[in-house]
Coordinates of C-alpha atoms in Angstrom, one line a residue:
Chain T
M1 CA -0.5 20.4 -15.4
S2 CA 1.0 22.5 -18.2
A3 CA 2.9 19.6 -19.8
R4 CA 1.1 18.2 -22.9
A5 CA 1.3 14.8 -24.5
S6 CA 2.3 14.7 -28.2
E7 CA -0.2 13.5 -30.8
A8 CA 1.9 10.4 -31.4
Q9 CA 1.8 9.6 -27.7
L10 CA -2.0 10.1 -27.5
A11 CA -2.5 8.0 -30.6
E12 CA -0.5 5.2 -29.0
A13 CA -2.5 5.4 -25.8
R14 CA -5.8 5.4 -27.6
A15 CA -4.7 2.4 -29.7
A16 CA -3.6 0.5 -26.7
R17 CA -6.9 1.1 -24.8
A18 CA -8.8 0.1 -27.9
A19 CA -6.8 -3.1 -28.3
F20 CA -7.3 -4.0 -24.6
R21 CA -11.0 -3.2 -25.0
G22 CA -11.0 -5.6 -27.9
G23 CA -9.6 -8.4 -25.7
A24 CA -5.8 -8.0 -26.1
V25 CA -3.8 -8.9 -23.0
A26 CA -0.2 -7.8 -22.2
P27 CA 1.7 -6.1 -19.4
T28 CA 1.7 -2.4 -20.0
S29 CA 5.3 -1.5 -19.0
G30 CA 6.8 0.4 -21.8
V31 CA 3.6 1.0 -23.7
A32 CA 2.9 4.6 -24.6
H33 CA 6.3 5.8 -23.4
G34 CA 6.1 9.0 -21.4
L35 CA 2.4 8.7 -20.5
V36 CA 1.1 8.0 -17.0
Q37 CA -0.2 4.6 -16.2
A38 CA -2.5 3.8 -13.3
N39 CA -3.4 1.0 -10.9
L40 CA -7.1 0.4 -10.4
I41 CA -9.1 -0.6 -7.3
A42 CA -12.9 -0.4 -7.2
V43 CA -15.0 -1.1 -4.2
P44 CA -18.7 -0.8 -3.3
A45 CA -19.6 2.6 -1.9
D46 CA -19.7 1.4 1.7
W47 CA -16.0 0.6 1.5
A48 CA -15.1 3.8 -0.3
F49 CA -14.2 6.0 2.7
E50 CA -11.9 3.4 4.2
T51 CA -10.2 2.8 0.9
L52 CA -9.6 6.5 0.4
L53 CA -8.4 6.8 4.0
F54 CA -6.1 3.8 3.5
A55 CA -4.6 5.6 0.5
Q56 CA -4.3 8.9 2.4
R57 CA -2.5 7.2 5.2
N58 CA -0.2 5.3 2.9
P59 CA 0.6 7.8 0.2
K60 CA 3.9 6.1 -0.9
P61 CA 2.3 2.9 -2.1
C62 CA -1.2 4.4 -2.8
P63 CA -0.8 7.9 -4.4
V64 CA -4.3 8.7 -5.6
L65 CA -4.5 10.2 -9.1
E66 CA -8.2 10.2 -9.4
V67 CA -11.4 9.0 -7.6
L68 CA -14.4 8.1 -9.8
E69 CA -17.6 8.4 -7.8
A70 CA -20.1 5.6 -7.5
G71 CA -21.0 4.2 -10.9
R72 CA -18.7 6.4 -13.0
T73 CA -16.4 4.6 -15.5
E74 CA -14.8 7.3 -17.6
S75 CA -11.4 8.6 -16.3
S76 CA -10.8 12.3 -16.7
L77 CA -7.1 11.3 -17.2
A78 CA -8.1 9.5 -20.4
P79 CA -11.1 11.1 -22.1
G80 CA -13.3 8.5 -23.8
S81 CA -11.9 5.7 -21.7
D82 CA -14.1 3.1 -20.1
L83 CA -12.7 1.5 -16.9
R84 CA -14.8 -1.5 -17.4
T85 CA -13.0 -2.6 -20.5
D86 CA -9.9 -0.6 -21.2
L87 CA -7.4 -2.3 -19.0
P88 CA -5.8 -5.4 -20.4
A89 CA -6.7 -7.6 -17.4
Y90 CA -8.7 -7.4 -14.2
R91 CA -9.1 -9.4 -11.0
I92 CA -12.3 -9.9 -9.2
W93 CA -12.0 -10.5 -5.4
R94 CA -14.6 -12.1 -3.2
D95 CA -14.1 -12.2 0.6
G96 CA -10.4 -11.6 0.0
E97 CA -10.0 -14.5 -2.4
L98 CA -9.1 -14.1 -6.1
A99 CA -12.4 -15.3 -7.7
E100 CA -11.7 -14.6 -11.3
E101 CA -9.3 -12.9 -13.8
T102 CA -11.0 -11.4 -16.8
T103 CA -10.3 -9.0 -19.7
D104 CA -13.8 -7.4 -19.4
A105 CA -15.0 -6.2 -16.0
S106 CA -18.5 -4.9 -17.1
A107 CA -20.2 -7.6 -15.1
A108 CA -18.6 -6.1 -11.9
W109 CA -20.5 -2.8 -12.5
E110 CA -23.7 -4.7 -13.2
E111 CA -23.4 -6.6 -10.0
H112 CA -22.3 -3.5 -8.0
P113 CA -23.6 -0.3 -9.7
D114 CA -22.2 1.7 -6.8
L115 CA -18.6 0.8 -7.4
V116 CA -16.3 3.7 -6.5
S117 CA -13.0 3.5 -8.5
F118 CA -9.6 4.7 -7.4
L119 CA -6.8 5.2 -9.8
I120 CA -3.4 4.9 -8.1
G121 CA -0.1 6.1 -9.4
C122 CA 2.2 3.5 -11.0
S123 CA 6.0 3.2 -11.0
F124 CA 5.8 2.5 -14.8
T125 CA 5.4 6.2 -15.0
F126 CA 9.0 7.0 -13.9
E127 CA 10.5 4.1 -15.9
A128 CA 10.4 6.4 -18.9
G129 CA 12.6 8.8 -16.9
L130 CA 15.0 6.0 -15.9
A131 CA 15.2 4.7 -19.5
D132 CA 15.8 8.3 -20.8
A133 CA 18.7 8.5 -18.4
G134 CA 20.2 5.3 -19.8
I135 CA 19.3 3.1 -16.8
P136 CA 18.3 -0.3 -18.0
I137 CA 14.8 -1.5 -17.3
R138 CA 15.4 -5.2 -17.2
H139 CA 11.9 -6.5 -17.2
Q140 CA 11.2 -4.5 -20.4
E141 CA 14.4 -5.8 -22.0
L142 CA 13.2 -9.4 -21.3
G143 CA 9.6 -8.7 -22.3
R144 CA 8.5 -9.7 -18.8
N145 CA 6.2 -8.2 -16.1
V146 CA 8.0 -6.4 -13.3
P147 CA 8.5 -8.5 -10.2
M148 CA 6.4 -7.5 -7.1
Y149 CA 6.7 -8.8 -3.6
R150 CA 4.6 -8.7 -0.4
T151 CA 6.8 -7.5 2.4
S152 CA 6.8 -7.7 6.2
V153 CA 6.2 -4.0 6.5
D154 CA 2.7 -3.1 7.7
C155 CA 0.8 -0.3 6.1
A156 CA -1.2 2.1 8.4
P157 CA -4.6 0.6 8.8
A158 CA -7.9 2.4 8.0
G159 CA -11.0 1.1 9.5
R160 CA -11.5 -2.5 8.3
L161 CA -8.6 -2.2 5.8
R162 CA -5.1 -3.3 6.7
G163 CA -2.3 -5.1 5.0
E164 CA 1.4 -5.1 4.2
L165 CA 3.4 -3.0 1.8
V166 CA 3.9 -4.4 -1.7
V167 CA 7.0 -3.4 -3.6
S168 CA 8.2 -3.6 -7.1
M169 CA 11.8 -4.4 -7.8
R170 CA 14.2 -3.3 -10.5
P171 CA 17.9 -4.4 -10.7
I172 CA 20.0 -1.3 -11.0
P173 CA 23.7 -1.1 -11.7
A174 CA 25.5 0.1 -8.5
A175 CA 26.8 3.1 -10.2
R176 CA 23.3 4.2 -11.2
V177 CA 21.4 3.7 -7.9
A178 CA 21.8 7.3 -6.9
D179 CA 20.5 8.4 -10.3
A180 CA 17.5 6.1 -10.0
V181 CA 16.7 7.5 -6.6
A182 CA 17.0 11.1 -7.8
I183 CA 14.9 10.5 -11.0
S184 CA 12.1 8.6 -9.3
G185 CA 12.2 11.0 -6.4
R186 CA 11.0 13.7 -8.7
F187 CA 7.7 11.8 -9.0
P188 CA 6.1 11.6 -5.6
A189 CA 2.7 11.2 -7.1
V190 CA 3.8 7.9 -8.6
H191 CA 5.5 6.3 -5.6
G192 CA 8.6 8.6 -5.7
A193 CA 12.0 7.5 -4.5
P194 CA 12.7 3.8 -3.6
V195 CA 11.6 2.6 -0.1
H196 CA 14.6 0.3 0.1
V197 CA 17.9 -0.5 -1.6
G198 CA 19.8 -3.7 -1.7
D199 CA 18.6 -5.9 1.2
P200 CA 15.5 -8.0 0.4
A201 CA 15.7 -9.9 3.7
S202 CA 15.1 -6.8 5.8
L203 CA 11.8 -6.4 3.9
G204 CA 10.9 -10.0 4.7
I205 CA 11.5 -11.1 1.1
A206 CA 13.1 -14.6 1.3
D207 CA 13.6 -15.3 -2.3
L208 CA 13.9 -12.7 -5.0
G209 CA 13.4 -15.4 -7.6
A210 CA 9.9 -16.0 -6.5
P211 CA 7.9 -12.8 -6.6
D212 CA 4.3 -12.8 -5.4
F213 CA 3.1 -10.9 -8.5
G214 CA 4.7 -10.5 -11.9
D215 CA 7.6 -12.4 -13.4
A216 CA 10.9 -13.6 -11.9
P217 CA 13.7 -11.0 -12.2
E218 CA 17.2 -11.4 -13.6
L219 CA 19.9 -9.9 -11.3
R220 CA 23.3 -9.5 -12.9
D221 CA 26.8 -8.9 -11.4
G222 CA 27.2 -5.5 -10.1
E223 CA 23.5 -4.8 -9.8
L224 CA 21.5 -4.1 -6.6
P225 CA 17.8 -4.9 -6.1
V226 CA 16.0 -1.6 -5.7
F227 CA 12.5 -1.6 -4.3
W228 CA 9.7 0.9 -4.9
A229 CA 6.4 1.1 -3.1
C230 CA 3.8 -0.5 -5.4
G231 CA 0.2 0.2 -6.3
V232 CA -0.6 -3.5 -5.9
T233 CA -0.5 -2.7 -2.1
P234 CA -4.4 -2.3 -2.1
Q235 CA -4.6 -5.9 -3.5
A236 CA -2.6 -7.2 -0.5
A237 CA -5.0 -5.2 1.7
I238 CA -7.9 -6.9 0.1
M239 CA -6.3 -10.3 0.6
T240 CA -5.7 -9.5 4.3
S241 CA -8.9 -7.6 5.0
R242 CA -11.4 -9.7 3.1
P243 CA -14.0 -7.2 1.9
P244 CA -17.0 -9.0 0.3
F245 CA -16.2 -7.6 -3.1
A246 CA -13.4 -5.7 -4.9
L247 CA -12.2 -5.2 -8.5
T248 CA -8.6 -4.5 -9.3
H249 CA -6.4 -4.5 -12.4
A250 CA -4.2 -7.5 -12.8
P251 CA -0.7 -6.7 -11.6
G252 CA 1.3 -5.0 -14.3
H253 CA -1.7 -4.6 -16.5
M254 CA -2.6 -0.9 -16.1
L255 CA -4.8 1.8 -17.3
I256 CA -2.9 3.9 -19.8
T257 CA -3.8 7.6 -19.5
D258 CA -3.4 10.6 -21.8
V259 CA -1.4 12.5 -19.2
P260 CA 2.3 13.0 -19.7
D261 CA 4.6 11.8 -16.9
A262 CA 5.9 15.4 -16.7
A263 CA 2.5 16.5 -15.3
Y264 CA 3.4 14.7 -12.1
A265 CA 7.1 15.7 -11.9
L266 CA 8.2 18.2 -9.3
Chain A
M1 CA 9.6 12.8 10.3
S2 CA 13.1 12.9 11.8
A3 CA 12.8 16.5 13.0
R4 CA 12.0 16.8 16.7
A5 CA 10.4 19.6 18.7
S6 CA 12.4 21.1 21.5
E7 CA 11.3 20.6 25.1
A8 CA 10.6 24.3 25.3
Q9 CA 8.4 24.2 22.2
L10 CA 6.5 21.2 23.5
A11 CA 5.9 22.9 26.9
E12 CA 4.5 25.9 25.1
A13 CA 2.2 23.8 23.0
R14 CA 0.9 21.8 26.0
A15 CA 0.4 25.0 28.0
A16 CA -1.5 26.6 25.1
R17 CA -3.8 23.5 24.7
A18 CA -4.3 23.5 28.5
A19 CA -5.2 27.2 28.5
F20 CA -7.7 26.7 25.6
R21 CA -9.1 23.7 27.4
G22 CA -9.7 26.0 30.4
G23 CA -11.6 28.5 28.3
A24 CA -9.0 30.9 27.0
V25 CA -9.7 32.4 23.6
A26 CA -7.1 33.9 21.2
P27 CA -6.0 33.5 17.6
T28 CA -3.1 31.1 17.5
S29 CA -0.8 32.7 14.9
G30 CA 2.6 33.0 16.5
V31 CA 1.8 30.6 19.4
A32 CA 4.4 27.8 19.9
H33 CA 6.7 29.2 17.2
G34 CA 7.9 26.4 14.9
L35 CA 5.2 23.9 15.6
V36 CA 2.5 22.8 13.2
Q37 CA -1.0 24.2 13.6
A38 CA -4.1 22.6 12.1
N39 CA -7.6 23.5 10.9
L40 CA -10.4 21.2 12.1
I41 CA -13.5 20.0 10.3
A42 CA -15.6 17.2 11.8
V43 CA -18.6 15.7 10.1
P44 CA -21.0 12.8 10.8
A45 CA -19.7 9.5 9.3
D46 CA -22.1 9.6 6.3
W47 CA -20.4 12.8 5.1
A48 CA -16.8 11.5 5.7
F49 CA -16.1 10.0 2.3
E50 CA -17.1 13.2 0.5
T51 CA -15.1 15.4 2.9
L52 CA -12.0 13.3 2.4
L53 CA -12.6 13.3 -1.4
F54 CA -13.1 17.0 -1.4
A55 CA -9.7 17.4 0.4
Q56 CA -8.1 14.9 -2.0
R57 CA -9.3 16.9 -5.0
N58 CA -8.4 20.2 -3.5
P59 CA -5.0 19.5 -1.9
K60 CA -3.8 23.1 -1.9
P61 CA -6.5 24.5 0.4
C62 CA -7.2 21.1 2.1
P63 CA -3.9 19.3 2.8
V64 CA -4.9 16.5 5.1
L65 CA -2.6 16.0 8.1
E66 CA -4.6 13.5 9.9
V67 CA -8.0 11.8 9.9
L68 CA -9.5 10.7 13.2
E69 CA -12.0 7.9 12.6
A70 CA -15.6 8.0 14.0
G71 CA -15.7 9.1 17.6
R72 CA -11.9 9.5 18.1
T73 CA -10.8 12.8 19.7
E74 CA -7.1 12.4 20.5
S75 CA -4.8 13.6 17.7
S76 CA -1.7 11.6 17.1
L77 CA 0.0 14.9 16.2
A78 CA -0.6 16.0 19.8
P79 CA -0.5 13.1 22.3
G80 CA -2.8 13.8 25.2
S81 CA -4.9 16.3 23.2
D82 CA -8.6 16.3 23.1
L83 CA -10.2 17.8 19.9
R84 CA -13.4 18.5 21.9
T85 CA -11.8 21.1 24.1
D86 CA -8.2 21.9 23.1
L87 CA -8.9 24.5 20.3
P88 CA -9.5 28.0 21.5
A89 CA -12.8 28.4 19.6
Y90 CA -15.2 26.3 17.5
R91 CA -18.1 26.8 15.2
I92 CA -21.1 24.6 15.0
W93 CA -22.9 24.6 11.6
R94 CA -26.4 23.4 11.0
D95 CA -27.7 23.2 7.4
G96 CA -24.9 25.5 6.3
E97 CA -25.7 28.2 8.8
L98 CA -23.4 29.2 11.7
A99 CA -25.5 28.1 14.6
E100 CA -23.1 28.6 17.5
E101 CA -19.5 29.6 18.4
T102 CA -18.2 27.9 21.5
T103 CA -15.0 27.3 23.4
D104 CA -16.0 23.7 24.2
A105 CA -17.3 21.4 21.5
S106 CA -18.0 18.3 23.8
A107 CA -21.7 18.6 23.1
A108 CA -21.1 18.1 19.4
W109 CA -19.7 14.6 20.1
E110 CA -22.5 13.8 22.4
E111 CA -25.0 14.8 19.7
H112 CA -23.0 13.0 17.0
P113 CA -20.9 10.2 18.5
D114 CA -19.8 9.2 14.9
L115 CA -18.1 12.4 14.1
V116 CA -15.1 11.9 11.8
S117 CA -12.5 14.6 12.3
F118 CA -10.1 16.0 9.7
L119 CA -7.0 18.0 10.6
I120 CA -6.0 20.2 7.7
G121 CA -2.6 22.0 7.3
C122 CA -2.5 25.7 8.2
S123 CA -0.4 28.5 6.7
F124 CA 0.5 29.6 10.3
T125 CA 3.0 26.7 9.9
F126 CA 5.2 28.4 7.4
E127 CA 4.8 31.8 9.0
A128 CA 7.7 30.8 11.3
G129 CA 9.8 30.2 8.2
L130 CA 8.8 33.7 6.8
A131 CA 9.6 35.3 10.2
D132 CA 12.9 33.5 10.5
A133 CA 13.8 35.0 7.1
G134 CA 13.0 38.5 8.3
I135 CA 9.8 38.8 6.4
P136 CA 7.3 40.8 8.4
I137 CA 4.1 39.0 9.5
R138 CA 1.8 42.0 9.8
H139 CA -1.2 40.5 11.5
Q140 CA 1.2 39.2 14.2
E141 CA 2.8 42.6 14.6
L142 CA -0.6 44.1 15.1
G143 CA -1.9 41.4 17.4
R144 CA -4.7 40.6 14.9
N145 CA -6.1 37.5 13.2
V146 CA -5.0 36.9 9.6
P147 CA -7.5 38.2 7.0
M148 CA -9.2 35.5 5.0
Y149 CA -11.4 35.9 1.9
R150 CA -13.9 33.8 0.0
T151 CA -12.9 34.0 -3.7
S152 CA -14.6 33.5 -7.1
V153 CA -12.5 30.4 -7.7
D154 CA -14.5 27.2 -7.5
C155 CA -13.0 24.2 -5.8
A156 CA -13.4 20.7 -7.5
P157 CA -16.7 19.4 -6.1
A158 CA -17.0 16.0 -4.4
G159 CA -20.4 14.4 -4.2
R160 CA -22.6 16.8 -2.2
L161 CA -19.7 19.1 -1.3
R162 CA -18.8 22.1 -3.3
G163 CA -17.7 25.6 -2.6
E164 CA -15.2 28.3 -3.5
L165 CA -11.5 28.6 -2.5
V166 CA -10.8 30.6 0.6
V167 CA -7.5 32.4 0.8
S168 CA -5.4 34.0 3.6
M169 CA -3.6 37.2 2.8
R170 CA -0.3 38.6 4.0
P171 CA 1.1 42.0 2.8
I172 CA 4.7 41.3 1.6
P173 CA 7.3 43.9 0.7
A174 CA 7.8 43.7 -3.1
A175 CA 11.5 42.8 -2.7
R176 CA 10.6 39.8 -0.5
V177 CA 7.7 38.3 -2.5
A178 CA 10.0 35.8 -4.3
D179 CA 11.5 34.8 -0.9
A180 CA 8.0 34.3 0.5
V181 CA 7.1 32.1 -2.5
A182 CA 10.3 30.0 -2.1
I183 CA 10.0 29.6 1.6
S184 CA 6.3 28.7 1.7
G185 CA 6.7 26.5 -1.4
R186 CA 8.9 24.2 0.7
F187 CA 5.8 23.3 2.7
P188 CA 3.3 21.7 0.3
A189 CA 1.5 19.9 3.2
V190 CA 0.6 23.2 4.7
H191 CA -0.8 25.0 1.5
G192 CA 2.7 25.6 0.0
A193 CA 3.4 28.5 -2.4
P194 CA 0.9 31.3 -2.8
V195 CA -2.0 30.8 -5.2
H196 CA -1.9 34.4 -6.2
V197 CA 0.2 37.6 -5.9
G198 CA -1.0 41.1 -6.2
D199 CA -4.4 41.4 -7.8
P200 CA -7.3 40.8 -5.5
A201 CA -9.9 41.7 -8.2
S202 CA -9.0 38.7 -10.3
L203 CA -9.8 36.5 -7.3
G204 CA -13.2 38.2 -7.0
I205 CA -12.1 40.1 -3.9
A206 CA -13.7 43.6 -4.1
D207 CA -12.4 45.1 -0.9
L208 CA -9.2 43.9 0.9
G209 CA -10.3 46.0 3.9
A210 CA -13.4 43.8 4.5
P211 CA -12.2 40.2 4.9
D212 CA -14.8 37.4 5.2
F213 CA -13.0 35.9 8.1
G214 CA -10.4 37.3 10.5
D215 CA -9.3 41.0 10.9
A216 CA -8.8 43.8 8.4
P217 CA -5.2 44.0 7.0
E218 CA -2.9 46.9 6.9
L219 CA -1.1 47.3 3.5
R220 CA 1.8 49.7 3.5
D221 CA 3.6 51.4 0.6
G222 CA 5.7 49.0 -1.4
E223 CA 3.8 45.9 -0.2
L224 CA 1.9 43.5 -2.3
P225 CA -1.1 41.4 -1.1
V226 CA 0.0 37.8 -1.3
F227 CA -2.7 35.1 -1.2
W228 CA -2.3 31.6 0.1
A229 CA -4.9 28.7 -0.1
C230 CA -6.6 28.5 3.3
G231 CA -7.8 25.7 5.5
V232 CA -11.0 27.6 6.1
T233 CA -12.0 26.5 2.6
P234 CA -14.0 23.5 4.0
Q235 CA -16.1 26.1 6.0
A236 CA -17.0 27.8 2.8
A237 CA -18.0 24.4 1.4
I238 CA -20.2 23.9 4.4
M239 CA -21.9 27.3 3.9
T240 CA -22.5 26.5 0.2
S241 CA -23.4 22.8 0.5
R242 CA -25.4 22.9 3.7
P243 CA -24.8 19.5 5.3
P244 CA -27.1 19.0 8.3
F245 CA -24.3 19.2 10.8
A246 CA -20.6 20.1 10.9
L247 CA -18.1 21.3 13.5
T248 CA -15.1 23.4 12.6
H249 CA -12.5 25.5 14.4
A250 CA -13.2 29.2 14.4
P251 CA -11.0 30.8 11.7
G252 CA -7.5 31.6 13.1
H253 CA -8.1 29.5 16.2
M254 CA -6.2 26.3 15.5
L255 CA -5.1 23.1 17.1
I256 CA -1.5 23.5 18.1
T257 CA 0.3 20.2 17.6
D258 CA 3.6 18.8 19.0
V259 CA 5.0 18.3 15.5
P260 CA 7.8 20.7 14.3
D261 CA 7.2 22.6 11.0
A262 CA 10.4 20.9 9.7
A263 CA 8.6 17.6 9.6
Y264 CA 6.5 18.9 6.7
A265 CA 9.3 20.7 4.8
L266 CA 10.6 19.2 1.6

């Protein structure tokens, strides 16, 4: 990773983490432009192997950026960070049910001191590349969260963990679809190229207007819905597989790291 | 993986596995030209998470092609295969010491029915690409095993597992080094581009003529030693970290799969 973040970028990342630590809540798309953002899933140690194996078998939705061993809470991607507090919003899952949404997850580590944390690449990372190429990022323009959908595509199971692929969707002008594929394809560590272009029904998505996570999209004339594998996929696996306990970020509410996007570009 | 192996390739792979199952012993470099070969490491289930994490943190020496969950012995990369018998030679490790070399590892699964097996990419895979480009593969020409060296470069540790990088070495004519880099770089899932070109001392290798694994090389005038990350790295981690039990392939004696190299090319 020879690419380096600018001082201005780092200051914005640190300020954002501090604000979230202080209780601020907002989707992180567009925050600290050009720095990598990460999905979080944390499980007790006896589920760690299956979680890592699930990610290894499903690298497109679950590209692992970092694994923090049992009890660790400072990401090496963001020195000084604290995973317990520095994301804007968290979800606590019990037996596969959403039990609580919170802005401070410290209690999760008190309850399970052996939590193993996985940071998973996020498509917000390549949004900077799309924006730099003049491709509109509709949910940012509208100040909304990106729409995400559970699909009918099964992930490869791993032990007790199984579930379907979750995708994020961005409306892309037809003339820019190829560019969006090429630009995001340069970032395999953060979901890479789209998994699907243009036909929601074949992914089992009945209604684009009713995403399972995030906010409703706005598709305009001449735009195609383009679908990327999404780091919320582990949350769908939790809902399907029902482990006794899991902690995740709230969809769209990521860890902002100090690592520039370019560090993960081919 | 749209690439498909030819019937002739598959027949050669099956015949090789059958011969090894019958007790034949030989290094596998050059066998079943154009099909992927794999390193093996198998550990009891309570070491599985750390082994997978070690691989995830050291993807260059330890690119995971497949994980077989506890007790499973048929690789999906080679239907009909049996990991207990189909490699030409195995090593049994106890407390980090080489306890036994054998051509049949069935007893390991009887002793540890919960063995989790990891198949790791092998640089033999891209040798076909080098050979097709007219780059000499010296150890094949000489009918020897590739030379492999423990280096002074530490891998990223994972829990109880730590150890140094192991590299394989091929003498490459100076005029072809760039080609060898480009060709192997197209195969990141099987170690990819070299980690080092031309200066063994800076890797902590004192004597190229005395490899830690495999056979001595023959370097000719105008050739540079070129070093690739090697799937024997987990064996060095076993020697350093001393888990109570582990099973590996014998260096250079791989699982031959039914999957064409092209399936792992960018």
